[in-house]
Short mmCIF file of C-alpha atoms and ligand atoms in Angstrom, two decimals:
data_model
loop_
_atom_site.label_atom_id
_atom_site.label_comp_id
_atom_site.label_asym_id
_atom_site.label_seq_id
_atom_site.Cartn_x
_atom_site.Cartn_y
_atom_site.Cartn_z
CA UNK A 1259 91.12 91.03 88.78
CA UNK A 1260 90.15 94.01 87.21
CA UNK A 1261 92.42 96.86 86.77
CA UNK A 1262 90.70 98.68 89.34
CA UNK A 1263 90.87 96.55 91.91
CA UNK A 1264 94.46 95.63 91.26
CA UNK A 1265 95.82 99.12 92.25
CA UNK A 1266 95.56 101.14 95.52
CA UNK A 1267 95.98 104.27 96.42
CA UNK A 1268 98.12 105.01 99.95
CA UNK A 1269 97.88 107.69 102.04
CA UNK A 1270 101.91 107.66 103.02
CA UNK A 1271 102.90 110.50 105.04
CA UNK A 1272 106.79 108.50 106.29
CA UNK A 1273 105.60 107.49 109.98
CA UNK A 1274 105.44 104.41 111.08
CA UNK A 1275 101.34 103.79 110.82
CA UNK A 1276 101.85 104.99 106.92
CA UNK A 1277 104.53 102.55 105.80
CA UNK A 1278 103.45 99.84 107.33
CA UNK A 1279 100.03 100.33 105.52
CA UNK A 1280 102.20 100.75 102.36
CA UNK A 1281 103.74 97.58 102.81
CA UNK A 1282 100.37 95.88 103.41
CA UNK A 1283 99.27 97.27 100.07
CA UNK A 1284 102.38 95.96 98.27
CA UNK A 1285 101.89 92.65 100.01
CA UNK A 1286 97.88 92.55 98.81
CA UNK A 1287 97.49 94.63 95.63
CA UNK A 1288 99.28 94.33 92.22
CA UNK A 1289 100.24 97.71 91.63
CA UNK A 1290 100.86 100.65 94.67
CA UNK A 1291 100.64 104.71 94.20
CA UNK A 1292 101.06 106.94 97.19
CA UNK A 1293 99.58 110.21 98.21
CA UNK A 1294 101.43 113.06 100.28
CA UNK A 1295 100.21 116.07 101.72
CA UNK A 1296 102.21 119.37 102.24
CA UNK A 1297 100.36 121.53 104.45
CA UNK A 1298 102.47 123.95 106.05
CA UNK A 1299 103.62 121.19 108.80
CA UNK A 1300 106.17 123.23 111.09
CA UNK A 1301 108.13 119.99 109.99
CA UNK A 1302 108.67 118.53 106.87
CA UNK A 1303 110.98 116.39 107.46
CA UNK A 1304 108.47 113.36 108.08
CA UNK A 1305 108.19 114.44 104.13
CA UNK A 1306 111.44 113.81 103.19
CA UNK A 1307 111.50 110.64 105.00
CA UNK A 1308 109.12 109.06 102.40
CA UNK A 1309 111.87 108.93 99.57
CA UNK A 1310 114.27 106.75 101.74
CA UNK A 1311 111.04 104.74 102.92
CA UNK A 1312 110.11 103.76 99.51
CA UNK A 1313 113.77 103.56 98.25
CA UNK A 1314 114.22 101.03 101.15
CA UNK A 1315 110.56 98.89 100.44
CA UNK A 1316 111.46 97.62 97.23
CA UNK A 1317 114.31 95.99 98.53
CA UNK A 1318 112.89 94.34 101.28
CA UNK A 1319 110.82 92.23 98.96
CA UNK A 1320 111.59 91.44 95.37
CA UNK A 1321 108.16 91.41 94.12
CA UNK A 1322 107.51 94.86 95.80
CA UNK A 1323 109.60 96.70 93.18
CA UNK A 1324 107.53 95.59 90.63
CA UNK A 1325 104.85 97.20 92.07
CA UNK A 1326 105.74 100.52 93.75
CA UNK A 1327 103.79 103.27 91.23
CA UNK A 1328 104.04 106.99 91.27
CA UNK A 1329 104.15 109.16 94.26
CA UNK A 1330 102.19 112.20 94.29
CA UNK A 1331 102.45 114.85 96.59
CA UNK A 1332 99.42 117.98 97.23
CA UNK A 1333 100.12 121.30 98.13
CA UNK A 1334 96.96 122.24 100.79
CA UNK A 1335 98.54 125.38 102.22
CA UNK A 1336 94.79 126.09 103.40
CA UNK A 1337 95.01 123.51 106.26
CA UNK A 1338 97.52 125.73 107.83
CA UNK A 1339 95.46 128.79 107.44
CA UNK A 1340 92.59 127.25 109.29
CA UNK A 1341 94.65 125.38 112.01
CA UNK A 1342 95.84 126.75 115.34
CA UNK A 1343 98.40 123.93 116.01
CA UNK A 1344 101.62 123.04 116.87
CA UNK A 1345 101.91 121.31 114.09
CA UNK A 1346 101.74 124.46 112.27
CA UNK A 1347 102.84 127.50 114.35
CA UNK A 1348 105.62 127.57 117.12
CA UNK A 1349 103.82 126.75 119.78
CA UNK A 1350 103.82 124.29 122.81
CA UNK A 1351 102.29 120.98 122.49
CA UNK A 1352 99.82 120.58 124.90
CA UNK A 1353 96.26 118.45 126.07
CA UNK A 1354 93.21 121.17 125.48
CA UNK A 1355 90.40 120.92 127.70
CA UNK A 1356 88.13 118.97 124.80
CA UNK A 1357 91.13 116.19 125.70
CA UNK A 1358 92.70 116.43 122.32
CA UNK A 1359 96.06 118.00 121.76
CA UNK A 1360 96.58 121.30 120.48
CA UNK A 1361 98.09 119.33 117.04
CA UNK A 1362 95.10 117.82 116.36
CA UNK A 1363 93.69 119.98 112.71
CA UNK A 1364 89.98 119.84 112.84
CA UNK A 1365 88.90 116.84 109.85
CA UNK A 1366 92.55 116.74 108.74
CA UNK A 1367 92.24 113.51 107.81
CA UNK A 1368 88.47 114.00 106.36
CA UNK A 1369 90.29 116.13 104.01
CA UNK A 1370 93.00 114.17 103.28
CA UNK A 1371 91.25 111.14 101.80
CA UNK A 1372 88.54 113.52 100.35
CA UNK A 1373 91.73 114.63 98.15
CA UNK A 1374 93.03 110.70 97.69
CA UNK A 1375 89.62 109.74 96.50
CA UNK A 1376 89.25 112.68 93.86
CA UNK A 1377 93.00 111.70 92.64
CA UNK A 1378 91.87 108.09 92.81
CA UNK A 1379 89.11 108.66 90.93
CA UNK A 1380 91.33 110.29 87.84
CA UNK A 1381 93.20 107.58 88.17
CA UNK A 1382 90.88 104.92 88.26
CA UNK A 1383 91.67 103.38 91.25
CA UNK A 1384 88.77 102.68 93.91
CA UNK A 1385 91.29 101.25 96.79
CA UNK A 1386 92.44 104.01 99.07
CA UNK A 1387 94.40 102.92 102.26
CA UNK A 1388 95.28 105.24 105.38
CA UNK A 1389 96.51 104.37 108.88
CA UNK A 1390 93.65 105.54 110.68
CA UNK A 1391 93.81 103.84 113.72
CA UNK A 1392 91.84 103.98 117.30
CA UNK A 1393 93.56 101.82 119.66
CA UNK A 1394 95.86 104.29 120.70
CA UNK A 1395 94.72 107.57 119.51
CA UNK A 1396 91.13 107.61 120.44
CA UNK A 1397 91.38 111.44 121.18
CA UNK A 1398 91.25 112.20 116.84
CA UNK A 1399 87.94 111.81 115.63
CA UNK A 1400 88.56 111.16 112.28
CA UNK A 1401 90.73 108.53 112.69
CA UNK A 1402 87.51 106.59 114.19
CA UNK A 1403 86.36 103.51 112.28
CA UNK A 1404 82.69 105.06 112.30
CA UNK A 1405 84.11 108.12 110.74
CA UNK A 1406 85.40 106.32 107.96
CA UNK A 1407 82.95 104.21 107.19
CA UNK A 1408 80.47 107.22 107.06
CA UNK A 1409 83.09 108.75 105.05
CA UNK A 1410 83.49 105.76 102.72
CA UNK A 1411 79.90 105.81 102.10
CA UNK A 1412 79.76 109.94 101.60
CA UNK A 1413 82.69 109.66 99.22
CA UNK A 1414 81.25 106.86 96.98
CA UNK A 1415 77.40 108.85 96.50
CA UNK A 1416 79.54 111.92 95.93
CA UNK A 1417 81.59 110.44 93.40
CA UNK A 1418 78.75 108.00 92.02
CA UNK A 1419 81.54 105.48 91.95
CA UNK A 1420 82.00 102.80 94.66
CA UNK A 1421 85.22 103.43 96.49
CA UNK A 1422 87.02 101.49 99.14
CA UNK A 1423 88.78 103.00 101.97
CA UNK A 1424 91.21 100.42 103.53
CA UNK A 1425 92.44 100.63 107.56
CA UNK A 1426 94.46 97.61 108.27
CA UNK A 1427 95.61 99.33 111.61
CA UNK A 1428 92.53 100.32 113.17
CA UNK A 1429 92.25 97.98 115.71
CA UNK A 1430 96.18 97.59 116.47
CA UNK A 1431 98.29 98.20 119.26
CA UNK A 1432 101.50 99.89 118.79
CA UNK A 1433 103.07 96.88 119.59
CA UNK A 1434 100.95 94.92 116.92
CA UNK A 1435 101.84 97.32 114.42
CA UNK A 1436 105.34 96.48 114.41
CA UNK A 1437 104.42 92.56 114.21
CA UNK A 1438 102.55 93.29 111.44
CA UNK A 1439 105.79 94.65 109.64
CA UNK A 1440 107.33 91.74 110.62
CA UNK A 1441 104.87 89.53 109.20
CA UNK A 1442 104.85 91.45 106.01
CA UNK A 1443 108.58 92.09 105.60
CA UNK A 1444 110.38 90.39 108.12
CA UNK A 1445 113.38 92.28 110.29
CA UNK A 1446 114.25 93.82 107.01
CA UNK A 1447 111.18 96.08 107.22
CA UNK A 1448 111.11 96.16 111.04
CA UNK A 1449 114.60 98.07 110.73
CA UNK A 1450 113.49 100.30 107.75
CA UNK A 1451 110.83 101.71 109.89
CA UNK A 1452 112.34 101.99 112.90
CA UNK A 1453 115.19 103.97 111.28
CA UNK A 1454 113.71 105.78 108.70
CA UNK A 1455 110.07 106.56 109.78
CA UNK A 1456 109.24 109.89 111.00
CA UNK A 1457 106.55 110.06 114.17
CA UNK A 1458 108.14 112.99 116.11
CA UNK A 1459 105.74 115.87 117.04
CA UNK A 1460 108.29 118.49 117.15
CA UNK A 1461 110.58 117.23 114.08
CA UNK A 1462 113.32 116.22 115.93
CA UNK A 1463 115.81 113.68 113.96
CA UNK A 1464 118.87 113.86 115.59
CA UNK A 1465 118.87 111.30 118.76
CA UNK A 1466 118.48 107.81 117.87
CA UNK A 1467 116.59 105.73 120.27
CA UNK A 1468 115.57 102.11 120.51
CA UNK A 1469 112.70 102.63 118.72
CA UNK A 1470 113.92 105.06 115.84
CA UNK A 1471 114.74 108.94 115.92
CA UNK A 1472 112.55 111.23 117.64
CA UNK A 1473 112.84 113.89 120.69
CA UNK A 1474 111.81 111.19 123.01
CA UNK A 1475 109.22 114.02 125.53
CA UNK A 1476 106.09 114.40 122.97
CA UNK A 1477 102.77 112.00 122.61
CA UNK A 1478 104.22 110.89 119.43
CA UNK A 1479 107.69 109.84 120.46
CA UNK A 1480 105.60 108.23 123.95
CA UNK A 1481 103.59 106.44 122.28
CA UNK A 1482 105.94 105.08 120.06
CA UNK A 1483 108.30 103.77 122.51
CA UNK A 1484 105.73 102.27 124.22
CA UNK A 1485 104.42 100.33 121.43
CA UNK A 1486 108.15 99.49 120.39
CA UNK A 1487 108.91 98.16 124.07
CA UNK A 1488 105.69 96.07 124.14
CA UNK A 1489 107.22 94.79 121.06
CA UNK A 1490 110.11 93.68 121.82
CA UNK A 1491 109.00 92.67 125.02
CA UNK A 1492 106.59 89.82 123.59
CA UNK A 1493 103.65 92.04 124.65
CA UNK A 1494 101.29 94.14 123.10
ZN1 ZN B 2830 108.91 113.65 119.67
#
């Protein structure tokens, strides 16, 4: 395997979607770097999550220490500038008519793996993995597989380098999320997320449900119970 293909490049932002695609990476390529983006988020506490996420994967599995790389993090104060969200300004969560929710940041994720891929490209690494998914979040755009793909295919002409962009959740359930984690790292990694992940829409740490910390009212926290109940509950 060439050196290229042996490393990939994670988009790991400390929720649950991104460390469970971190783990998948550890679990399928030789050598792991993630990517984190500061943006102005209202919180950034999923951002200090990602220390005690990756201080807690390379314990779960011995071979995963081995191959935990760098962590970089980019400063994109300009995605705050441009947003109207309550992700960035105190404002109320809340369904717009267009049926997305006021967090969503127009191509957010467009311009987060546009970023990945020009570090990955310094680097040399052509494997970029995010936790796009559309299952449950068919409302973002450019979290759609389609997107992706065409975004894959922009990146790699625009880079004159073929590139790989990697979405092992897009066609999971919440529920199947979590079994993936299981599969990957057993109940060692199952806890680690569920404690230490960050999903929570308004930042909220402090109550500790079932399914992990979160404020328990927002889409984010909803969903994720949801998918942690269907879980646990044998369904998806
Ligand atoms: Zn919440």
């Amino acid at each position: 395997m060439s050196e290229q293909d042996a490393t990939a490049l994670v988009l790991f932002s400390g929720g649950q979607d991104s460390t469970t695609c971190l783990a998948w990476a550890l679990d399928r390529f030789a050598r792991v770097e993630t990517i984190g983006f500061s943006y102005g988020q209202r919180h950034a506490i999923e951002l200090d999550c990602r220390a005690r996420l990756r201080e807690g994967l390379v314990k779960v599995r011995a071979d995963w220490a081995g191959k935990l790389g760098c962590e970089h993090t980019l400063d994109i104060p300009t995605l705050a500038a441009i947003s109207e969200t309550a992700l960035t300004r105190d404002v109320a969560i809340e369904m717009g008519a267009d049926g997305l929710p006021n967090t969503f940041v127009p191509g957010r994720n467009l311009v987060f793996l546009t970023f990945a891929a020009a570090l990955a490209y310094r680097r040399g690494i052509r494997h970029i993995v995010g936790g796009m998914c559309e299952t449950d979040y068919s409302g973002y755009p450019d979290c759609r597989d389609e997107t992706i793909k065409a975004l894959q295919a922009a990146l790699s002409l625009g880079m004159a380098r073929p590139l790989e962009l990697h979405t092992p959740l897009m066609w999971l359930t919440k529920a199947a999320t979590w079994q993936l984690a299981h599969d990957l790292g057993g109940r060692d990694l199952v806890d680690l997320i569920r404690d230490q992940s960050h999903t929570c829409y308004l930042g909220e740490r402090g109550a500790r449900h079932d399914w992990g910390h979160g404020c328990g009212r927002c889409p984010a926290c909803e969903l994720r119970a949801h998918g942690w109940h269907a879980y646990v509950g044998g369904g998806s």
